[in-house]
PDB file of C-alpha atoms and ligand atoms in Angstrom:
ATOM      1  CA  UNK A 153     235.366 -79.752 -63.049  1.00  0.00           C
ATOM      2  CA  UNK A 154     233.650 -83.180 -63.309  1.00  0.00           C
ATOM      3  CA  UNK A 155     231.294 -82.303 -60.668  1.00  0.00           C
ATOM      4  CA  UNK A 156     230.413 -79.320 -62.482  1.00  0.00           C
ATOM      5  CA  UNK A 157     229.218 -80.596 -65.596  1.00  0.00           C
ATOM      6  CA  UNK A 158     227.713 -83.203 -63.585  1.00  0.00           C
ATOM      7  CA  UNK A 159     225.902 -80.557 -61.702  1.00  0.00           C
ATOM      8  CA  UNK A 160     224.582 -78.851 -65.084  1.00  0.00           C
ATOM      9  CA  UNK A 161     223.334 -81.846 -66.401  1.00  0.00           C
ATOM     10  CA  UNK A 162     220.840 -82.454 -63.479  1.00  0.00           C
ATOM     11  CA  UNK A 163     219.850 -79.299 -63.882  1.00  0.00           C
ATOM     12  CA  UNK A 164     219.262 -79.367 -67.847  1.00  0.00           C
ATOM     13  CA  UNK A 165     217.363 -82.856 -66.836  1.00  0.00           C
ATOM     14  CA  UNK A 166     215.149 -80.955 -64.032  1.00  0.00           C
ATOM     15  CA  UNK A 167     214.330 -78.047 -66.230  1.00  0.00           C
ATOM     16  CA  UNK A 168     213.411 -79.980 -69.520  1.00  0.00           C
ATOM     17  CA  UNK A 169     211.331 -82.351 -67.192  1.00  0.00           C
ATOM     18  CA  UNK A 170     209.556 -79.726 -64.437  1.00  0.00           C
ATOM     19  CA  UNK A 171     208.818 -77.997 -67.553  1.00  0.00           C
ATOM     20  CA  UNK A 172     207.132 -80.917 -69.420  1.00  0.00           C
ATOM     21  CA  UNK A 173     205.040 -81.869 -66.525  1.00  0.00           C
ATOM     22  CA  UNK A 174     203.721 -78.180 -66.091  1.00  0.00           C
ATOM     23  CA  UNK A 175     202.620 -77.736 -69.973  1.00  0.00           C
ATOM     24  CA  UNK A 176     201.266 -81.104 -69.383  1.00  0.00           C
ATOM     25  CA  UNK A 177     199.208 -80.132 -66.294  1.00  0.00           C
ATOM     26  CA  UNK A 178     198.236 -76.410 -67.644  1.00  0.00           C
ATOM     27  CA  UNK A 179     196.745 -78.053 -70.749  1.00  0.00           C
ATOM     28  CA  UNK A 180     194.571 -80.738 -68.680  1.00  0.00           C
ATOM     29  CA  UNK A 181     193.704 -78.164 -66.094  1.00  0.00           C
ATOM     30  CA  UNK A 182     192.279 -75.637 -68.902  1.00  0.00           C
ATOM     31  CA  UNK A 183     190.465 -78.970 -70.693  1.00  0.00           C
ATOM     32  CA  UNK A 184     188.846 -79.833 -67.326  1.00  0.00           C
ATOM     33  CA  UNK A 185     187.488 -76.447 -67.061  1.00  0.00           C
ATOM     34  CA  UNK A 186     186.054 -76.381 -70.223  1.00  0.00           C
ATOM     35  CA  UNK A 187     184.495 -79.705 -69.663  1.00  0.00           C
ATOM     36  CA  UNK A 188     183.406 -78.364 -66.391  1.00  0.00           C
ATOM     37  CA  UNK A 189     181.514 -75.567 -68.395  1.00  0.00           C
ATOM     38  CA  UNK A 190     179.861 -78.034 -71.127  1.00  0.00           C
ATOM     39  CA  UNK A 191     178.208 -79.644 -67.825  1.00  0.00           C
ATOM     40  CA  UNK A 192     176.705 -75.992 -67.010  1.00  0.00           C
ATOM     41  CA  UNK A 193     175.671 -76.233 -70.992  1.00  0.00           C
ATOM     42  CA  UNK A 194     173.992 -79.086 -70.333  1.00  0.00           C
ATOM     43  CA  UNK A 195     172.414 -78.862 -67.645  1.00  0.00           C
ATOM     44  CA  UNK A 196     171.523 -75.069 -68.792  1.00  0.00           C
ATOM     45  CA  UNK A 197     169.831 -75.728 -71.916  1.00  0.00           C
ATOM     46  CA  UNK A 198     168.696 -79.607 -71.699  1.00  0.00           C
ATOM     47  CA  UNK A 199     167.497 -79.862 -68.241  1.00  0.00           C
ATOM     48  CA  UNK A 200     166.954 -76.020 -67.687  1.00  0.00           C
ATOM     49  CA  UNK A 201     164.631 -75.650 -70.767  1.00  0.00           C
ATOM     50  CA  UNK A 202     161.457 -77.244 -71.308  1.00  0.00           C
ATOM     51  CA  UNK A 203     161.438 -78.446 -73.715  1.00  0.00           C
ATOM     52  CA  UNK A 204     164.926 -79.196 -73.897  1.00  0.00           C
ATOM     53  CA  UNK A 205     167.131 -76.980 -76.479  1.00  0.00           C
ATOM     54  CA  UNK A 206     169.708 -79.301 -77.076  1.00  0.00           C
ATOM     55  CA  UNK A 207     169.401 -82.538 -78.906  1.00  0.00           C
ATOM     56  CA  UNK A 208     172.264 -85.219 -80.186  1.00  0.00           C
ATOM     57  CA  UNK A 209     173.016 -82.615 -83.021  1.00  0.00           C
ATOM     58  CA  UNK A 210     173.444 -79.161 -81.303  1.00  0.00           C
ATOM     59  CA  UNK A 211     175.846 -80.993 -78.788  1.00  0.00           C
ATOM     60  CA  UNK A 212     177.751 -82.924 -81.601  1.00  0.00           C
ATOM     61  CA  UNK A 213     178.026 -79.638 -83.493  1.00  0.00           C
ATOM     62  CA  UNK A 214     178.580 -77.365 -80.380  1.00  0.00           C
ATOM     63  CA  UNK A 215     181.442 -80.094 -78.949  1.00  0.00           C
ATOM     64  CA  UNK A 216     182.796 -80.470 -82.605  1.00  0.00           C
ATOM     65  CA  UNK A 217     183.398 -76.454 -83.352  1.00  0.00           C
ATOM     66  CA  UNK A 218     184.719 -76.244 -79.445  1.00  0.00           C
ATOM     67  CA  UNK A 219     187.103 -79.291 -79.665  1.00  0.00           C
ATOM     68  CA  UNK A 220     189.837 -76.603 -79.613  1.00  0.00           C
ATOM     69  CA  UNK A 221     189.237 -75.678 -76.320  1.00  0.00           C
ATOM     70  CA  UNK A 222     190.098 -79.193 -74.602  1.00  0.00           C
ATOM     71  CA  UNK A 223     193.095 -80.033 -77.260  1.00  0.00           C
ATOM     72  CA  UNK A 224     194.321 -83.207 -74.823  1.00  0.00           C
ATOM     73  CA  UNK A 225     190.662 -84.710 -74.982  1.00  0.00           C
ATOM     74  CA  UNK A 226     189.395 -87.823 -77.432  1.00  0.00           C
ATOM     75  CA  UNK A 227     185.745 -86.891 -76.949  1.00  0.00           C
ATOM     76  CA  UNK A 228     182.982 -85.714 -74.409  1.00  0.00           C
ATOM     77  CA  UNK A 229     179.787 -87.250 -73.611  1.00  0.00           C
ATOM     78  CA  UNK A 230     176.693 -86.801 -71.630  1.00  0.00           C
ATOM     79  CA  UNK A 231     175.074 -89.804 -69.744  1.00  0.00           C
ATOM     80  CA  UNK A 232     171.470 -89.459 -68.298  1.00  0.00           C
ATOM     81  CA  UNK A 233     170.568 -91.125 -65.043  1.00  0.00           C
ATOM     82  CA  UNK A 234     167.599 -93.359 -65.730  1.00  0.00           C
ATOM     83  CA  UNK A 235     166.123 -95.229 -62.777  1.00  0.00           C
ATOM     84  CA  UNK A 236     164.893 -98.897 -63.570  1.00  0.00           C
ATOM     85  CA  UNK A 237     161.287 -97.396 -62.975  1.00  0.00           C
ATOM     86  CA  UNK A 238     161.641 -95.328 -65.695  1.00  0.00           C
ATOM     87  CA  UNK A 239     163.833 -97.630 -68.045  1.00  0.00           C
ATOM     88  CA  UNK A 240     160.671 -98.761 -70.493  1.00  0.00           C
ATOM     89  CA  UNK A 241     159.736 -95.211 -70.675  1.00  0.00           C
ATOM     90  CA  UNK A 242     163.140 -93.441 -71.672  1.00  0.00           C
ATOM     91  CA  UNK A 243     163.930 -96.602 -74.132  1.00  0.00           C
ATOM     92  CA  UNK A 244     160.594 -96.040 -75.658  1.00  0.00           C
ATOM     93  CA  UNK A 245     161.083 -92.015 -75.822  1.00  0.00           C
ATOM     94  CA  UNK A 246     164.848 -92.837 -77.355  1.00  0.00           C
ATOM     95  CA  UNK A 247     163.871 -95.772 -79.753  1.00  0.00           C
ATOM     96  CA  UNK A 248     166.800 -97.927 -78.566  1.00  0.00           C
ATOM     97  CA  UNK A 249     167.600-100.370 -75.318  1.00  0.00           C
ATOM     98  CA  UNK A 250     170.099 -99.319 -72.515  1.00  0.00           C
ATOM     99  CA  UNK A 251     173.366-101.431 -73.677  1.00  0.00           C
ATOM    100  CA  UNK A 252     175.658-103.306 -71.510  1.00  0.00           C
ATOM    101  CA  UNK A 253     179.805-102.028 -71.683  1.00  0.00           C
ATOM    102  CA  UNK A 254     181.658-104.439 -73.123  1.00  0.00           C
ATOM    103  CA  UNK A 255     185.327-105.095 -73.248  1.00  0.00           C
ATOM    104  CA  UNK A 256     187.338-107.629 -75.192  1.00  0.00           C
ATOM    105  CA  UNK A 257     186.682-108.179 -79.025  1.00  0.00           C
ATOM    106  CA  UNK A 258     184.636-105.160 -79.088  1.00  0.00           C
ATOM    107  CA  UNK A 259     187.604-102.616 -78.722  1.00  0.00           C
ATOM    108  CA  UNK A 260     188.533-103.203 -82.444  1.00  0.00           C
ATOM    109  CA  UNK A 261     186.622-100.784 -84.600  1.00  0.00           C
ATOM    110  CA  UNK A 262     185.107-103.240 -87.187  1.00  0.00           C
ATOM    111  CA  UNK A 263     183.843-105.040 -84.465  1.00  0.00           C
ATOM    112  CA  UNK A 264     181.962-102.099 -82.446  1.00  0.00           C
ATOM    113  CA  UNK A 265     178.099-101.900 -82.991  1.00  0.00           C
ATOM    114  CA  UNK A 266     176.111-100.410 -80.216  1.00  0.00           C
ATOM    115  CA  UNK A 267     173.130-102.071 -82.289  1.00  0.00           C
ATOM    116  CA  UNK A 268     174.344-105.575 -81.653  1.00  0.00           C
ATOM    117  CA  UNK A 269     175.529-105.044 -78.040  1.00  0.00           C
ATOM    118  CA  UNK A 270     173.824-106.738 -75.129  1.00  0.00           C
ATOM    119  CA  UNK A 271     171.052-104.910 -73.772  1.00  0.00           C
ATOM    120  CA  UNK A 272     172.152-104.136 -69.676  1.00  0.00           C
ATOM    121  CA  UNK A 273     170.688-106.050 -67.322  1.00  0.00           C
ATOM    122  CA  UNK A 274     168.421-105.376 -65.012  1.00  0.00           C
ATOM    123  CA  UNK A 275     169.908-102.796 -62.033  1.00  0.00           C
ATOM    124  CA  UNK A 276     168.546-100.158 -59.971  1.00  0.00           C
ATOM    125  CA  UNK A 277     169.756 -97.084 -62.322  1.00  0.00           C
ATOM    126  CA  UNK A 278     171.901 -96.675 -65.241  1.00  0.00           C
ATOM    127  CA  UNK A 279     173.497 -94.085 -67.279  1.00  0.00           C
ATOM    128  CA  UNK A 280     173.182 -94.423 -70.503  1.00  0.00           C
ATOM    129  CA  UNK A 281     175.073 -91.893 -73.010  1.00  0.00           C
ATOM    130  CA  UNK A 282     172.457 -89.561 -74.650  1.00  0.00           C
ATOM    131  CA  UNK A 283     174.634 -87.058 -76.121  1.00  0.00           C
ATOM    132  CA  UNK A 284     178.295 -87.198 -77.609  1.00  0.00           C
ATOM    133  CA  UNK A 285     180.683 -85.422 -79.609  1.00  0.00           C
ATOM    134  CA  UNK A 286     181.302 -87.431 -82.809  1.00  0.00           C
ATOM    135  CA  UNK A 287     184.771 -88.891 -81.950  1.00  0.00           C
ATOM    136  CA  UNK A 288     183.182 -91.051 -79.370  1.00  0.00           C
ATOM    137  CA  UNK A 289     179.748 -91.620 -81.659  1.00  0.00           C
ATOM    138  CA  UNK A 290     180.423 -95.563 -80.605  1.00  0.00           C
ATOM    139  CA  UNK A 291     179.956 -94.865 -76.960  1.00  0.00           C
ATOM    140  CA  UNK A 292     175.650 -93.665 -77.696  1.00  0.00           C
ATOM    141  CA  UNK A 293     173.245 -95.819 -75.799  1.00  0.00           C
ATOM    142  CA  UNK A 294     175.890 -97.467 -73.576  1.00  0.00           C
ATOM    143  CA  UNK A 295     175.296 -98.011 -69.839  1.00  0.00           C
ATOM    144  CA  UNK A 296     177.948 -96.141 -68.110  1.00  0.00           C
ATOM    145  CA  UNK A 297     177.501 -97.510 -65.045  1.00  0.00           C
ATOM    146  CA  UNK A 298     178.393-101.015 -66.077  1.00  0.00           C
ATOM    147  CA  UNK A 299     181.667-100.114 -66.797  1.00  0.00           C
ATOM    148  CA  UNK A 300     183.426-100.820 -63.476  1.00  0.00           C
ATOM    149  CA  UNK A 301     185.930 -97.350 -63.849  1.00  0.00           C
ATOM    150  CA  UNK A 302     183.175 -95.336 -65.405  1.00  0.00           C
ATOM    151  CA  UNK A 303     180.891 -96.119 -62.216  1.00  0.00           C
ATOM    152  CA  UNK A 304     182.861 -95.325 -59.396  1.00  0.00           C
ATOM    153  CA  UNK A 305     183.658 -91.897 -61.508  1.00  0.00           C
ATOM    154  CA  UNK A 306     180.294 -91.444 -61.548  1.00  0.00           C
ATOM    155  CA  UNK A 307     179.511 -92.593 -58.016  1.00  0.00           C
ATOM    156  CA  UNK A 308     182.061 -89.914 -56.333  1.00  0.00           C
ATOM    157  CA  UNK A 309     181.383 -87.027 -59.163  1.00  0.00           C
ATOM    158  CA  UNK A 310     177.543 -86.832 -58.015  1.00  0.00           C
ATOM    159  CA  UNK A 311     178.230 -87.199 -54.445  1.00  0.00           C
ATOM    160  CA  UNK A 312     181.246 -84.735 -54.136  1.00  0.00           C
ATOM    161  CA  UNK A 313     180.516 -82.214 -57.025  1.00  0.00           C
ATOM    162  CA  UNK A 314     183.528 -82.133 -57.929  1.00  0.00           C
ATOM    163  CA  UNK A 315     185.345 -83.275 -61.383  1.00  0.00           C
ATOM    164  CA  UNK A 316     186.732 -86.777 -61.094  1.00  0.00           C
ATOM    165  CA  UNK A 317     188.911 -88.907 -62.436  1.00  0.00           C
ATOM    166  CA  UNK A 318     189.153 -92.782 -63.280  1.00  0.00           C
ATOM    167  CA  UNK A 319     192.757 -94.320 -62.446  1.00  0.00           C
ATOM    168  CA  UNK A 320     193.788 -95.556 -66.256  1.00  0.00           C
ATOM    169  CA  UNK A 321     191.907 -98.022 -68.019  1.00  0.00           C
ATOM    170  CA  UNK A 322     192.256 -99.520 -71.741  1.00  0.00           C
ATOM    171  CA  UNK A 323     189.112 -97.217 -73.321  1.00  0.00           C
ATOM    172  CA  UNK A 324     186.098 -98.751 -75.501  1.00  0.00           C
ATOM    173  CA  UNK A 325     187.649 -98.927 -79.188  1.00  0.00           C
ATOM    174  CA  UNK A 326     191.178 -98.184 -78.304  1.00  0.00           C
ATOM    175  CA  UNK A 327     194.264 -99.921 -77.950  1.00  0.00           C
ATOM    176  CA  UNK A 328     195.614 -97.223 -75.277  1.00  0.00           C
ATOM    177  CA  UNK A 329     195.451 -96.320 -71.740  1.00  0.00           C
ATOM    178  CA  UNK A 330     193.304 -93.450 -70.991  1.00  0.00           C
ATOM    179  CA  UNK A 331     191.339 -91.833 -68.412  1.00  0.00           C
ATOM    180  CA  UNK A 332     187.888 -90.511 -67.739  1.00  0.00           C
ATOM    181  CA  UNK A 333     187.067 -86.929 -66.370  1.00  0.00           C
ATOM    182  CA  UNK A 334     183.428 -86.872 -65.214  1.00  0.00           C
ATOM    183  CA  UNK A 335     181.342 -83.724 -63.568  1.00  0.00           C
ATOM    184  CA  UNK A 336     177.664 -84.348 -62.485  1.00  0.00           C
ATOM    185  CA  UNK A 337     174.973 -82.680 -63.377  1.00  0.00           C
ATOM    186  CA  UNK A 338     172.411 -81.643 -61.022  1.00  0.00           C
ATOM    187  CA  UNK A 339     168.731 -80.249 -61.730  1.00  0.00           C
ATOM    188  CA  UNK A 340     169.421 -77.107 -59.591  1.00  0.00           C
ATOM    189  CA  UNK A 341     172.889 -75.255 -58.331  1.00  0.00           C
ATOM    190  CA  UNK A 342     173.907 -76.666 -55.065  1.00  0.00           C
ATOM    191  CA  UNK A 343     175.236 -75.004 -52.101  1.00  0.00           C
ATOM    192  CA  UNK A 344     178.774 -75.849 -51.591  1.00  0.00           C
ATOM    193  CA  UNK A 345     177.965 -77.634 -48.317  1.00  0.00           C
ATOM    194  CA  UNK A 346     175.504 -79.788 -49.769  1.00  0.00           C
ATOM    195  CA  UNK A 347     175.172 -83.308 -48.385  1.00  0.00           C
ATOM    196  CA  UNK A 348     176.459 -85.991 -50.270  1.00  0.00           C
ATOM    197  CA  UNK A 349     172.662 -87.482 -50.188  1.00  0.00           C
ATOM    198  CA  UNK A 350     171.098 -84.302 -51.409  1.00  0.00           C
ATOM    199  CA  UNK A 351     173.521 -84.009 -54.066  1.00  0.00           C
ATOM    200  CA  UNK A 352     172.546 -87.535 -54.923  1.00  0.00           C
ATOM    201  CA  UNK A 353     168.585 -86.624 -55.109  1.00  0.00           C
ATOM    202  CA  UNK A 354     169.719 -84.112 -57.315  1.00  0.00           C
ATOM    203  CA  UNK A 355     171.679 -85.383 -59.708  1.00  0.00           C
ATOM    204  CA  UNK A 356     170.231 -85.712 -63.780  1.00  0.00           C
ATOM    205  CA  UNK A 357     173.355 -87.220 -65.205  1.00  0.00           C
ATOM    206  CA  UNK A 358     177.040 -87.146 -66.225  1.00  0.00           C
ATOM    207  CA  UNK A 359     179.293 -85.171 -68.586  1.00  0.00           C
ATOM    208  CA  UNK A 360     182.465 -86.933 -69.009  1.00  0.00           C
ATOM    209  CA  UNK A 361     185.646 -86.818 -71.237  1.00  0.00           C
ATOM    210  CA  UNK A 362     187.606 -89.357 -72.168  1.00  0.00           C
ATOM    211  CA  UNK A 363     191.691 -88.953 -72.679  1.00  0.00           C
ATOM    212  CA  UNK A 364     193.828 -90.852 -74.548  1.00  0.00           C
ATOM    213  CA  UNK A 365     196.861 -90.779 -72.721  1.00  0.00           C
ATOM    214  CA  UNK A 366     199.618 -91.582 -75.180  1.00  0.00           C
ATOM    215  CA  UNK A 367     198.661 -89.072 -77.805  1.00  0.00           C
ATOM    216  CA  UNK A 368     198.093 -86.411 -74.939  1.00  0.00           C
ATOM    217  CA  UNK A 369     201.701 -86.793 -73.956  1.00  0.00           C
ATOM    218  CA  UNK A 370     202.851 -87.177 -77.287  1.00  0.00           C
ATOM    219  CA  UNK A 371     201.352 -83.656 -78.300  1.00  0.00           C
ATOM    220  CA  UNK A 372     202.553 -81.962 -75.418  1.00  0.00           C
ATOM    221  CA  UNK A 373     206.083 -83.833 -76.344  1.00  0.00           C
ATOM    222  CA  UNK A 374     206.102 -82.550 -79.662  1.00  0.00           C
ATOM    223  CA  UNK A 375     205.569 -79.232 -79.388  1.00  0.00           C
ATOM    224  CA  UNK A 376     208.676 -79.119 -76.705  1.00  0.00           C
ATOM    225  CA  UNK A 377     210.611 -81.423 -79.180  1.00  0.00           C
ATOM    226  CA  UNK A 378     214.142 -82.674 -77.873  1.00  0.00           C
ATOM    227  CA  UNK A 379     212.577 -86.551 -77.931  1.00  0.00           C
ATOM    228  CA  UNK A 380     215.930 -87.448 -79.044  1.00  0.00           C
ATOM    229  CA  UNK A 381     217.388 -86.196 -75.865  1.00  0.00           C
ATOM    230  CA  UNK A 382     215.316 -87.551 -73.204  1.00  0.00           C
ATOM    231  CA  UNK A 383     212.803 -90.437 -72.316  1.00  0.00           C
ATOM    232  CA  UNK A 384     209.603 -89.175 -70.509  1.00  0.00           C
ATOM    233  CA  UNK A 385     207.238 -91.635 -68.282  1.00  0.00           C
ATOM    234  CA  UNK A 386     204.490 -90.910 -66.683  1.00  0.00           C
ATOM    235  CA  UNK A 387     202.594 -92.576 -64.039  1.00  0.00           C
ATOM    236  CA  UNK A 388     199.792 -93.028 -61.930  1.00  0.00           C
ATOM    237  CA  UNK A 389     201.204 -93.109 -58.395  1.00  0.00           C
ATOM    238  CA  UNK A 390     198.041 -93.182 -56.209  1.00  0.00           C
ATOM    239  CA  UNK A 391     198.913 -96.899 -55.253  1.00  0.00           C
ATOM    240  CA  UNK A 392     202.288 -96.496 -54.048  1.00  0.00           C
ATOM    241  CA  UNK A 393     202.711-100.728 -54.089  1.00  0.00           C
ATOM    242  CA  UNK A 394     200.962-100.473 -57.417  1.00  0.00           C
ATOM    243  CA  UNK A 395     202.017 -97.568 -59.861  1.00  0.00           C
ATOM    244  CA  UNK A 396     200.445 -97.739 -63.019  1.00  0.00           C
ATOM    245  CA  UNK A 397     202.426 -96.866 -66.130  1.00  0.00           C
ATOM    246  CA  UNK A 398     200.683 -94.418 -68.099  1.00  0.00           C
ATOM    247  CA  UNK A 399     202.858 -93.546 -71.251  1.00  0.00           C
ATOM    248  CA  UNK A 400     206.149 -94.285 -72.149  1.00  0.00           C
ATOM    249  CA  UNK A 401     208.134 -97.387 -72.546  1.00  0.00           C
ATOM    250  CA  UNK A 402     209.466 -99.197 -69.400  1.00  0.00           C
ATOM    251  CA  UNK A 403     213.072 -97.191 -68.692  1.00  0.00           C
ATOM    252  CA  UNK A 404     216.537 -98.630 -69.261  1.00  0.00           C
ATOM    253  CA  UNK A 405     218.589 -97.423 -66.660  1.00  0.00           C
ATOM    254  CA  UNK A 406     220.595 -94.290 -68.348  1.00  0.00           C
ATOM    255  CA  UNK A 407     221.767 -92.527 -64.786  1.00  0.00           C
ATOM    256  CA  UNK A 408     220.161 -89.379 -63.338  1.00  0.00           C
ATOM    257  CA  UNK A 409     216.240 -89.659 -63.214  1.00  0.00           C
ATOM    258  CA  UNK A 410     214.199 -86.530 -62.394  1.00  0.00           C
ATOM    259  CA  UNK A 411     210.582 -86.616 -61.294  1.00  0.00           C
ATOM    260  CA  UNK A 412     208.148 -84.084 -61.339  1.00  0.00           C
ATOM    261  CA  UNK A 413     204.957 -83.653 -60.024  1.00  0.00           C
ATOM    262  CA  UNK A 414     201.946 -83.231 -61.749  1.00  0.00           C
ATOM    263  CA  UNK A 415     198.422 -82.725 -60.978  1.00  0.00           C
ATOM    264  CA  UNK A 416     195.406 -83.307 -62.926  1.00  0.00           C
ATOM    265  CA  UNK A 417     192.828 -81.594 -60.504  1.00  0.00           C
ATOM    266  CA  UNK A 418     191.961 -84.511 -58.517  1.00  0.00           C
ATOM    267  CA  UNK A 419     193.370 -84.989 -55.166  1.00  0.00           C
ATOM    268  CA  UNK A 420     192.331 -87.955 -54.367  1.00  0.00           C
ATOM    269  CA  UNK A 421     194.638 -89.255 -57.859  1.00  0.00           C
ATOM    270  CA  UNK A 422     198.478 -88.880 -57.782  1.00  0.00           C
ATOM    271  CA  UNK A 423     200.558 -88.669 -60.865  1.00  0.00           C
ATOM    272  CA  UNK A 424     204.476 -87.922 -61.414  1.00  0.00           C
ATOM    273  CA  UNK A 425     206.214 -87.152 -64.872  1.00  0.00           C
ATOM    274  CA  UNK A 426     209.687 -89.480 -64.698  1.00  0.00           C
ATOM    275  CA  UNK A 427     212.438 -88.428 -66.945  1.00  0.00           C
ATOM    276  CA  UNK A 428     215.718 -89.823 -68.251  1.00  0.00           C
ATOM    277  CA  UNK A 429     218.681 -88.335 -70.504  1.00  0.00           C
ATOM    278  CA  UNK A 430     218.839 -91.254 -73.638  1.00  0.00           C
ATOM    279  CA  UNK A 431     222.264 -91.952 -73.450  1.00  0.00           C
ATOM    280  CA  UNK A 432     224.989 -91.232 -70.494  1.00  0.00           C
ATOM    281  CA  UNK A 433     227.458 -88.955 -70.922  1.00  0.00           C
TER     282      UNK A 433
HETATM  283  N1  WA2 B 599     184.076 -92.302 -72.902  1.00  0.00           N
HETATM  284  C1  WA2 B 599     184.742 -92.770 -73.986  1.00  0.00           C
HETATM  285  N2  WA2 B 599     185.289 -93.991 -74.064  1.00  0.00           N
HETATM  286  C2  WA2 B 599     185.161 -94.804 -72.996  1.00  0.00           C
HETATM  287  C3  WA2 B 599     184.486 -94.381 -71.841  1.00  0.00           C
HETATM  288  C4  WA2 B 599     183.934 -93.092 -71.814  1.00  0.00           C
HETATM  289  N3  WA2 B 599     183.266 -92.645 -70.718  1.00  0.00           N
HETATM  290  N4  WA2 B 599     184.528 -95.424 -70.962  1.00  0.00           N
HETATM  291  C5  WA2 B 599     185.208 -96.435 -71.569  1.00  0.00           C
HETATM  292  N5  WA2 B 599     185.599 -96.069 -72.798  1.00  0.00           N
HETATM  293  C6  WA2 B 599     179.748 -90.076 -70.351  1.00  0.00           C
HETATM  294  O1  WA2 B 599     181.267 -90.060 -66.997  1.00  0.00           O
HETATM  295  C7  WA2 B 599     180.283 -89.993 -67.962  1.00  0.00           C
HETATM  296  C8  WA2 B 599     182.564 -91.390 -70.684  1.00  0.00           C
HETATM  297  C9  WA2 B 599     181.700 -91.360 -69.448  1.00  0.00           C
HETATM  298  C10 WA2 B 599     180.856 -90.102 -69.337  1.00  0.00           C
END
């Protein structure tokens, strides 16, 4: 009889959890797609248009009245890629310098001013941000590339065409973990067998989204409710000798554990959703 209710207990614990994980993933997945088709936006009506049809308003007020669409992201942003040969040019065009990312004292709101950031130093290309939706206004002008998670996203979106993501990071002007999608933009379509150099050539920038992790999985939390009955982690298990805890508080041992398996679109990234009953039986 013990056995039993031990038996139904797991289960209750697998259910509750497999099911959190898979609202979890089905809400990312259907962000990512839309983010996928602001890139096609971009790259339809800014690049594909001469002159351009979109400027820093029709994309704030576009991404603003389409936030609904991509409910577990904190903003979306497009970066341009500016070679250092054309640097003077596009600063003089935009009537501000390319600025250098900056961690540390900067991540507290009052202290965040693009206009008294460092201006980046000198490097082969850049991406600076061009367009944003308002949430992230405080991200405009900033080099991308200098941002050590931001690059390599940027590095492997243009040279796979595929949407990326960053391993978690603590975000510019937030106290969180969060992660970066990013999808390149390229000045014609590709074939899907294009090489990773010609992709390269082709690229005109970056359209990226940023997540903040702990109210994503509070949301999704929320509208399952039953917090009271069990204690959700998730984590970033791509290093396997270095998992990185991506929400939740580290677990007191309460018995049974169930993982789940979740995936956020990118293979090369592995993430599991670890839950816990809050008290033993
Ligand atoms: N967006 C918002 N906050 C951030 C951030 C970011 N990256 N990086 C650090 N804090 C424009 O991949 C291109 C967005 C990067 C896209």
């Amino acid at each position: 009889f013990y056995q039993d209710t031990v038996f139904r207990r797991r289960e209750t614990l697998a259910n509750m959890c497999d099911e959190r994980a898979r609202m979890l993933q089905d809400q990312f997945n259907v962000g990512m797609n839309h983010v996928h088709a602001l890139a096609v936006l971009v790259s339809t009506f800014h690049h594909g248009k001469n002159p351009s049809a979109m400027d820093q308003k029709t994309f704030e007020e576009y991404t603003d009245r389409t936030a609904f669409e991509r409910p577990l992201t904190s903003g979306v942003a497009y970066a341009l890629k500016v070679t250092h040969s054309e640097r003077e040019k596009f600063e003089k065009r935009q009537g501000w310098t390319i600025k250098k990312m900056e961690h540390g004292d900067q991540t507290l709101v009052q202290d965040f001013d693009p206009a008294k950031m460092d201006p980046a130093p000198i490097q082969d290309e850049y991406a600076p941000v061009i367009f944003c939706q308002r949430t992230v206004a405080h991200i405009v002008s900033i080099d991308m590339m200098s941002g050590k998670e931001d690059r390599d996203n940027i590095l492997r979106a243009r040279a796979t065409g595929k949407g990326v993501l960053t391993s978690p990071f603590k975000l510019l002007k937030s106290n969180h973990l969060g992660v970066v999608l990013t999808f390149a933009v390229y000045d014609h379509e590709l074939p899907p067998d294009a090489t990773p150099e010609q992709r390269i050539t082709a690229t005109m920038g970056y359209l990226g989204a940023s997540y903040d992790l702990r109210s994503l999985v509070e949301k999704i939390l929320q509208q399952l409710a039953s917090k009271q009955t069990i204690v959700v982690n998730v984590y970033d298990t791509t290093n396997l000798s270095a998992t990185i805890n991506m929400y939740g508080t580290d677990v007191v041992d309460t018995g049974f554990l169930h993982v789940s398996s979740l995936d956020f679109g990118d293979p090369t990234r592995k993430h599991e959703m670890h839950c816990r009953f809050k008290n033993r039986p």
